[in-house]
C-alpha positions as MATLAB code, in Angstrom:
seq = 'MKFQKEQLLLYAVTDRAWVGRQTLYEQVEDALKGGATIIQLREKEMDEDVFLREAKQLAALCHSYKVPLIINDNVQIALKSGADGVHVGIEDAPVAQIRKETPKDFIIGATAKTIAQAQAAERAGADYLGVGAVFPSPTKQTAIRITNKQLKEICSSVNIPAVAIGGISLSNVDELAGGGMDGIAVVSAIFGAENIQAATAELKNKVIELLF';
ca = [
      96.377 -106.567   78.785;
      96.846 -103.954   81.497;
      93.876 -103.875   83.858;
      91.999 -100.594   84.315;
      88.869 -100.065   86.375;
      87.120  -98.539   83.345;
      87.035 -102.041   81.880;
      84.506 -102.994   84.567;
      81.826 -100.580   83.336;
      79.738 -103.264   81.613;
      80.853 -106.769   82.524;
      79.119 -109.465   80.450;
      79.054 -112.998   81.900;
      78.224 -115.809   79.482;
      75.589 -118.468   80.072;
      75.079 -121.350   77.670;
      71.355 -121.442   78.569;
      70.646 -118.984   75.745;
      72.711 -120.667   73.019;
      70.575 -121.919   70.148;
      69.615 -119.257   67.661;
      73.268 -118.132   67.791;
      76.502 -119.783   68.853;
      78.182 -118.559   72.028;
      80.905 -117.023   69.870;
      78.312 -115.028   67.895;
      76.589 -113.928   71.108;
      79.854 -112.696   72.609;
      80.725 -110.831   69.417;
      77.326 -109.109   69.474;
      77.937 -108.095   73.100;
      81.344 -106.698   72.108;
      79.788 -104.796   69.196;
      77.252 -103.356   71.633;
      80.005 -102.063   73.906;
      80.644 -104.675   76.612;
      83.891 -103.648   78.306;
      84.909 -107.039   79.724;
      83.725 -110.608   79.093;
      83.672 -113.525   81.509;
      83.480 -117.030   80.079;
      81.539 -119.182   82.500;
      81.426 -122.903   81.740;
      80.640 -125.145   84.702;
      80.045 -128.456   82.949;
      82.282 -128.648   79.912;
      85.045 -131.081   78.970;
      88.435 -129.439   79.610;
      89.680 -129.849   76.021;
      86.504 -128.339   74.575;
      86.590 -125.582   77.205;
      90.193 -124.727   76.299;
      89.421 -124.586   72.588;
      86.444 -122.314   73.233;
      88.479 -120.090   75.571;
      91.229 -119.668   72.957;
      88.683 -118.637   70.326;
      86.995 -116.142   72.631;
      90.324 -114.727   73.860;
      91.271 -113.947   70.259;
      87.836 -112.424   69.621;
      87.884 -110.248   72.747;
      91.422 -109.073   72.062;
      90.426 -108.030   68.541;
      88.016 -105.609   70.281;
      90.693 -104.688   72.871;
      88.509 -106.147   75.632;
      89.786 -108.510   78.384;
      88.533 -112.074   78.691;
      88.131 -113.487   82.198;
      87.612 -117.201   82.856;
      85.324 -118.231   85.685;
      87.056 -120.401   88.327;
      89.515 -122.280   86.090;
      93.007 -120.779   86.428;
      94.687 -123.343   84.158;
      92.242 -122.740   81.314;
      92.819 -119.003   81.707;
      96.595 -119.402   81.525;
      96.635 -121.902   78.651;
      94.091 -120.035   76.521;
      95.698 -116.612   76.611;
      92.789 -115.146   78.577;
      93.547 -112.131   80.743;
      92.505 -113.441   84.128;
      90.192 -115.444   86.316;
      87.250 -114.768   88.616;
      86.886 -116.897   91.718;
      84.055 -117.339   94.171;
      84.396 -117.547   97.930;
      84.558 -121.370   97.833;
      87.102 -121.511   94.979;
      90.927 -121.360   94.955;
      92.346 -118.713   97.340;
      93.323 -115.422   95.687;
      96.742 -115.392   97.387;
      97.565 -118.819   95.958;
      96.496 -117.780   92.442;
      98.554 -114.596   92.695;
     101.690 -116.628   93.471;
     101.137 -118.948   90.514;
     100.304 -116.426   87.787;
     102.068 -113.614   85.891;
     102.176 -110.117   87.346;
      99.596 -108.693   84.934;
      97.143 -111.613   85.369;
      93.759 -110.204   86.436;
      92.144 -111.758   89.498;
      88.555 -111.010   90.419;
      86.933 -112.222   93.618;
      83.377 -112.461   94.866;
      82.548 -110.605   98.081;
      79.313 -110.503  100.046;
      80.668 -108.835  103.200;
      83.183 -106.144  104.153;
      85.416 -108.809  105.711;
      85.454 -110.849  102.500;
      86.155 -107.753  100.405;
      89.060 -106.638  102.557;
      90.505 -110.165  102.695;
      90.377 -110.405   98.891;
      92.116 -107.052   98.533;
      94.880 -108.070  100.960;
      95.338 -111.340   99.084;
      95.955 -109.503   95.819;
      92.603 -109.340   94.010;
      92.354 -106.698   91.280;
      88.597 -106.224   91.521;
      85.502 -107.478   93.348;
      82.162 -108.830   92.230;
      79.689 -107.733   94.912;
      76.215 -109.198   95.246;
      73.696 -110.549   94.646;
      72.048 -107.125   94.551;
      68.768 -108.527   93.143;
      67.295 -112.034   92.869;
      69.380 -113.845   90.265;
      67.922 -116.341   87.771;
      71.356 -117.933   87.288;
      72.127 -118.289   91.019;
      68.799 -118.746   92.783;
      70.435 -119.586   96.133;
      72.651 -116.488   96.132;
      72.489 -114.377   99.285;
      71.141 -110.905   98.551;
      72.689 -107.693   99.798;
      71.050 -104.287  100.135;
      72.126 -101.122   98.335;
      73.447  -99.859  101.682;
      75.574 -102.986  102.069;
      76.796 -102.628   98.484;
      77.996  -99.112   99.198;
      79.626 -100.168  102.473;
      81.492 -103.017  100.807;
      82.643 -100.920   97.843;
      83.857  -98.111  100.097;
      85.711 -100.488  102.426;
      88.406 -101.283   99.836;
      90.703  -99.468   97.425;
      90.169 -101.836   94.501;
      87.269 -101.383   92.057;
      84.061 -103.401   92.236;
      81.123 -104.425   90.089;
      77.622 -105.029   91.365;
      76.229 -108.390   90.263;
      73.052 -110.427   90.571;
      69.799 -110.064   88.663;
      70.638 -106.627   87.230;
      68.583 -105.540   84.228;
      67.646 -102.400   82.337;
      64.479 -102.117   84.433;
      66.158 -102.179   87.867;
      69.681 -100.810   87.362;
      68.579  -97.314   88.453;
      67.949  -98.712   91.949;
      71.732  -99.106   92.336;
      72.338  -95.348   92.214;
      74.844  -94.327   94.872;
      76.037  -97.912   95.369;
      79.685  -96.949   94.967;
      80.471  -99.580   92.322;
      82.546  -98.997   89.186;
      80.282 -100.992   86.901;
      77.742 -103.785   86.694;
      78.033 -107.459   85.794;
      75.103 -108.997   83.938;
      74.169 -112.335   82.427;
      70.585 -112.601   81.163;
      70.182 -108.840   80.571;
      72.644 -109.291   77.699;
      72.748 -112.937   76.666;
      69.046 -113.553   77.204;
      68.086 -110.582   75.012;
      66.452 -110.975   71.613;
      68.934 -108.481   70.140;
      72.157 -108.783   72.147;
      73.988 -105.921   70.456;
      71.118 -103.450   70.966;
      70.491 -104.590   74.564;
      74.175 -104.203   75.408;
      74.357 -100.711   73.924;
      71.217  -99.603   75.776;
      72.446 -101.030   79.064;
      75.864  -99.420   78.645;
      74.302  -95.992   78.070;
      72.190  -96.491   81.179;
      75.237  -97.410   83.286;
      77.145  -94.371   82.035;
      74.205  -92.168   83.080;
      74.075  -93.887   86.458;
      77.780  -93.654   87.288;
      78.760  -90.398   85.621;
];
């Protein structure tokens, strides 16, 4: 799938913490129905065979909605499952190395908390950045926070698109106005919602108002 920055508008990152009433597959489908524009499958503690099977199922689901699936950290799972790309943190595999080992249209996202990190990721071949944490994050409580001013500086320091990430919700997204990002990445604001489809749709409308 050809990468376009418009796909970053509402970036939904999975978290198994909210699986129970629904399966992860059902939750992702509800997010897609609500208008999520890209999905990241994040599984930190799963057996590789189970992870691959899950990734294949979600890749097929996302593609049926014409939405890319990104795998967190695991390049091999991304390649074997038919996912569209991978997102790596600062401590994970170097972007330049991944770029050499993957197809031309493979999407690579990279985390950046500083201008230097953002520019290094762009030079290495990243397609987009995840910039944050912009608010305290329940999923990454040790994440270093950045200000709205820093967000804007980081986003404007590169030519590749960026999403703001970290503790973003319907109640605080307005505070990111003027941040220079191309979209937002959220976890609990979607997957922790009582009605995932409705929460996704509401959040997407809010982001459209904010950015356009």
